[in-house]
Amino acid sequence: MQGHAVGGPVAQGRLHVFEAAVHQVGVVRAEFLRARNFDYVRAARALGVGNMEIMYKHILPNAMVATVTFLPFILNGSITTLTALDFIGFGLPPGSASLGELLNQGKANMQAPWLGLTAFSVLAIMLSLLIFIGEAVRDAFDPRKTFR
């Protein structure tokens, strides 16, 4: 069984996931602290609703909008970082299929411009679509959005 080096792609991926999770905890906490003084929370508290029910039914859905808003940008940053690491040779093992490897091959073979242009086009379209899909998901799950 072949193991990964300390700085291998699995460790880099785990580091990105950990960093994103730490950032999201701060965002959700800030949303909870902001929402605890809203009128609908005070009204629920005045009606005798318990703290856990207020958190799960009223505050959490509103706090998740901020999380879902940041998620596509975090994914874009991770994809761009892993592509850049592959491009400079610190990502996946050499010969693995990746956008960074394809960009590196395009740089090495300037007589074949379609290699670099294809990788760049795929990367640009993929990152743009990820942002658009993330915005659509945010709009779909926004509890404050009203449809007429």
mmCIF file of C-alpha atoms in Angstrom:
data_model
loop_
_atom_site.group_PDB
_atom_site.id
_atom_site.type_symbol
_atom_site.label_atom_id
_atom_site.label_comp_id
_atom_site.label_asym_id
_atom_site.label_seq_id
_atom_site.Cartn_x
_atom_site.Cartn_y
_atom_site.Cartn_z
ATOM 1 C CA MET A 1 0.000 0.000 0.000
ATOM 2 C CA GLN A 2 1.474 3.292 -1.054
ATOM 3 C CA GLY A 3 1.226 6.181 1.435
ATOM 4 C CA HIS A 4 1.171 9.902 0.784
ATOM 5 C CA ALA A 5 3.895 12.299 1.746
ATOM 6 C CA VAL A 6 3.270 14.846 4.470
ATOM 7 C CA GLY A 7 2.825 17.603 1.907
ATOM 8 C CA GLY A 8 0.935 15.410 -0.551
ATOM 9 C CA PRO A 9 -2.331 16.268 -2.278
ATOM 10 C CA VAL A 10 -4.453 14.542 0.386
ATOM 11 C CA ALA A 11 -2.862 16.639 3.143
ATOM 12 C CA GLN A 12 -3.309 19.789 1.064
ATOM 13 C CA GLY A 13 -6.991 18.973 0.499
ATOM 14 C CA ARG A 14 -7.550 18.326 4.194
ATOM 15 C CA LEU A 15 -5.874 21.611 5.039
ATOM 16 C CA HIS A 16 -8.213 23.468 2.662
ATOM 17 C CA VAL A 17 -11.279 21.766 4.143
ATOM 18 C CA PHE A 18 -10.133 22.597 7.687
ATOM 19 C CA GLU A 19 -9.463 26.231 6.764
ATOM 20 C CA ALA A 20 -12.879 26.563 5.110
ATOM 21 C CA ALA A 21 -14.611 24.987 8.127
ATOM 22 C CA VAL A 22 -12.880 27.351 10.544
ATOM 23 C CA HIS A 23 -13.900 30.322 8.409
ATOM 24 C CA GLN A 24 -17.514 29.115 8.227
ATOM 25 C CA VAL A 25 -17.731 28.729 12.015
ATOM 26 C CA GLY A 26 -16.936 32.412 12.380
ATOM 27 C CA VAL A 27 -19.537 33.379 9.777
ATOM 28 C CA VAL A 28 -22.279 31.265 11.377
ATOM 29 C CA ARG A 29 -21.419 32.576 14.856
ATOM 30 C CA ALA A 30 -21.601 36.168 13.630
ATOM 31 C CA GLU A 31 -24.990 35.480 12.040
ATOM 32 C CA PHE A 32 -26.290 33.911 15.256
ATOM 33 C CA LEU A 33 -25.119 36.877 17.321
ATOM 34 C CA ARG A 34 -26.705 39.282 14.839
ATOM 35 C CA ALA A 35 -30.010 37.395 14.640
ATOM 36 C CA ARG A 36 -30.543 36.985 18.384
ATOM 37 C CA ASN A 37 -31.759 40.589 18.628
ATOM 38 C CA PHE A 38 -34.199 40.448 15.713
ATOM 39 C CA ASP A 39 -37.889 41.039 16.320
ATOM 40 C CA TYR A 40 -39.012 37.528 15.340
ATOM 41 C CA VAL A 41 -36.609 35.996 17.901
ATOM 42 C CA ARG A 42 -37.863 38.332 20.617
ATOM 43 C CA ALA A 43 -41.461 37.532 19.652
ATOM 44 C CA ALA A 44 -40.791 33.776 19.817
ATOM 45 C CA ARG A 45 -39.099 34.198 23.188
ATOM 46 C CA ALA A 46 -42.102 36.234 24.443
ATOM 47 C CA LEU A 47 -44.423 33.418 23.351
ATOM 48 C CA GLY A 48 -42.452 30.994 25.514
ATOM 49 C CA VAL A 49 -40.630 29.095 22.778
ATOM 50 C CA GLY A 50 -37.498 27.316 24.042
ATOM 51 C CA ASN A 51 -33.986 28.404 23.138
ATOM 52 C CA MET A 52 -33.178 25.255 21.116
ATOM 53 C CA GLU A 53 -36.356 25.560 19.062
ATOM 54 C CA ILE A 54 -35.629 29.236 18.372
ATOM 55 C CA MET A 55 -32.101 28.354 17.280
ATOM 56 C CA TYR A 56 -33.109 25.486 14.977
ATOM 57 C CA LYS A 57 -36.321 26.884 13.494
ATOM 58 C CA HIS A 58 -35.640 30.611 13.320
ATOM 59 C CA ILE A 59 -31.967 31.532 13.556
ATOM 60 C CA LEU A 60 -30.243 28.592 11.817
ATOM 61 C CA PRO A 61 -32.070 28.887 8.453
ATOM 62 C CA ASN A 62 -31.157 32.573 8.298
ATOM 63 C CA ALA A 63 -27.557 31.888 9.340
ATOM 64 C CA MET A 64 -27.157 29.236 6.653
ATOM 65 C CA VAL A 65 -27.727 31.845 3.924
ATOM 66 C CA ALA A 66 -24.363 33.412 4.771
ATOM 67 C CA THR A 67 -22.686 30.001 4.708
ATOM 68 C CA VAL A 68 -24.199 29.062 1.365
ATOM 69 C CA THR A 69 -23.175 32.472 0.009
ATOM 70 C CA PHE A 70 -19.492 31.939 0.882
ATOM 71 C CA LEU A 71 -19.325 28.285 -0.195
ATOM 72 C CA PRO A 72 -18.862 28.804 -3.979
ATOM 73 C CA PHE A 73 -16.078 31.296 -3.347
ATOM 74 C CA ILE A 74 -14.313 28.865 -1.007
ATOM 75 C CA LEU A 75 -14.612 26.111 -3.615
ATOM 76 C CA ASN A 76 -13.287 28.457 -6.313
ATOM 77 C CA GLY A 77 -10.315 29.321 -4.139
ATOM 78 C CA SER A 78 -9.613 25.644 -3.500
ATOM 79 C CA ILE A 79 -9.813 24.728 -7.190
ATOM 80 C CA THR A 80 -7.583 27.651 -8.153
ATOM 81 C CA THR A 81 -5.063 26.805 -5.430
ATOM 82 C CA LEU A 82 -4.884 23.138 -6.405
ATOM 83 C CA THR A 83 -4.536 24.082 -10.080
ATOM 84 C CA ALA A 84 -1.709 26.477 -9.230
ATOM 85 C CA LEU A 85 0.025 23.845 -7.090
ATOM 86 C CA ASP A 86 -0.248 21.333 -9.937
ATOM 87 C CA PHE A 87 1.115 23.927 -12.359
ATOM 88 C CA ILE A 88 4.251 24.545 -10.307
ATOM 89 C CA GLY A 89 4.710 20.840 -9.551
ATOM 90 C CA PHE A 90 3.609 20.584 -5.908
ATOM 91 C CA GLY A 91 0.161 19.084 -6.439
ATOM 92 C CA LEU A 92 -0.755 15.667 -7.762
ATOM 93 C CA PRO A 93 1.998 13.267 -8.845
ATOM 94 C CA PRO A 94 3.465 13.970 -12.323
ATOM 95 C CA GLY A 95 1.419 12.447 -15.093
ATOM 96 C CA SER A 96 -1.877 12.756 -13.237
ATOM 97 C CA ALA A 97 -4.709 14.335 -15.141
ATOM 98 C CA SER A 98 -5.276 17.842 -13.786
ATOM 99 C CA LEU A 99 -5.825 21.347 -15.084
ATOM 100 C CA GLY A 100 -2.505 22.494 -13.656
ATOM 101 C CA GLU A 101 -0.666 19.730 -15.498
ATOM 102 C CA LEU A 102 -2.469 20.650 -18.713
ATOM 103 C CA LEU A 103 -1.543 24.312 -18.256
ATOM 104 C CA ASN A 104 2.066 23.276 -17.649
ATOM 105 C CA GLN A 105 2.049 21.182 -20.821
ATOM 106 C CA GLY A 106 0.611 24.164 -22.719
ATOM 107 C CA LYS A 107 3.455 26.335 -21.418
ATOM 108 C CA ALA A 108 6.016 23.738 -22.426
ATOM 109 C CA ASN A 109 4.522 23.296 -25.921
ATOM 110 C CA MET A 110 4.004 26.809 -27.236
ATOM 111 C CA GLN A 111 3.763 25.444 -30.792
ATOM 112 C CA ALA A 112 0.450 23.800 -29.750
ATOM 113 C CA PRO A 113 -1.575 26.706 -28.333
ATOM 114 C CA TRP A 114 -4.757 24.653 -28.028
ATOM 115 C CA LEU A 115 -3.342 22.883 -24.967
ATOM 116 C CA GLY A 116 -3.047 26.030 -22.882
ATOM 117 C CA LEU A 117 -6.163 27.660 -24.330
ATOM 118 C CA THR A 118 -8.275 24.577 -23.643
ATOM 119 C CA ALA A 119 -7.102 24.339 -20.035
ATOM 120 C CA PHE A 120 -7.616 28.058 -19.478
ATOM 121 C CA SER A 121 -11.088 27.974 -21.067
ATOM 122 C CA VAL A 122 -12.166 24.958 -19.008
ATOM 123 C CA LEU A 123 -10.888 26.566 -15.818
ATOM 124 C CA ALA A 124 -12.561 29.917 -16.522
ATOM 125 C CA ILE A 125 -15.902 28.355 -17.498
ATOM 126 C CA MET A 126 -15.851 25.938 -14.557
ATOM 127 C CA LEU A 127 -15.145 28.662 -12.005
ATOM 128 C CA SER A 128 -17.797 30.961 -13.507
ATOM 129 C CA LEU A 129 -20.424 28.228 -13.544
ATOM 130 C CA LEU A 130 -19.606 27.317 -9.966
ATOM 131 C CA ILE A 131 -20.296 30.903 -8.903
ATOM 132 C CA PHE A 132 -23.559 31.015 -10.879
ATOM 133 C CA ILE A 133 -24.739 27.693 -9.421
ATOM 134 C CA GLY A 134 -23.823 28.882 -5.923
ATOM 135 C CA GLU A 135 -25.837 32.066 -6.390
ATOM 136 C CA ALA A 136 -28.832 30.054 -7.617
ATOM 137 C CA VAL A 137 -28.618 27.722 -4.619
ATOM 138 C CA ARG A 138 -28.378 30.713 -2.284
ATOM 139 C CA ASP A 139 -31.469 32.272 -3.844
ATOM 140 C CA ALA A 140 -33.347 28.971 -3.627
ATOM 141 C CA PHE A 141 -32.609 28.472 0.083
ATOM 142 C CA ASP A 142 -32.984 32.100 1.202
ATOM 143 C CA PRO A 143 -35.842 32.162 3.772
ATOM 144 C CA ARG A 144 -36.173 35.945 3.408
ATOM 145 C CA LYS A 145 -36.889 35.693 -0.324
ATOM 146 C CA THR A 146 -40.530 36.196 -1.179
ATOM 147 C CA PHE A 147 -42.049 35.011 -4.437
ATOM 148 C CA ARG A 148 -44.935 36.925 -5.965
#
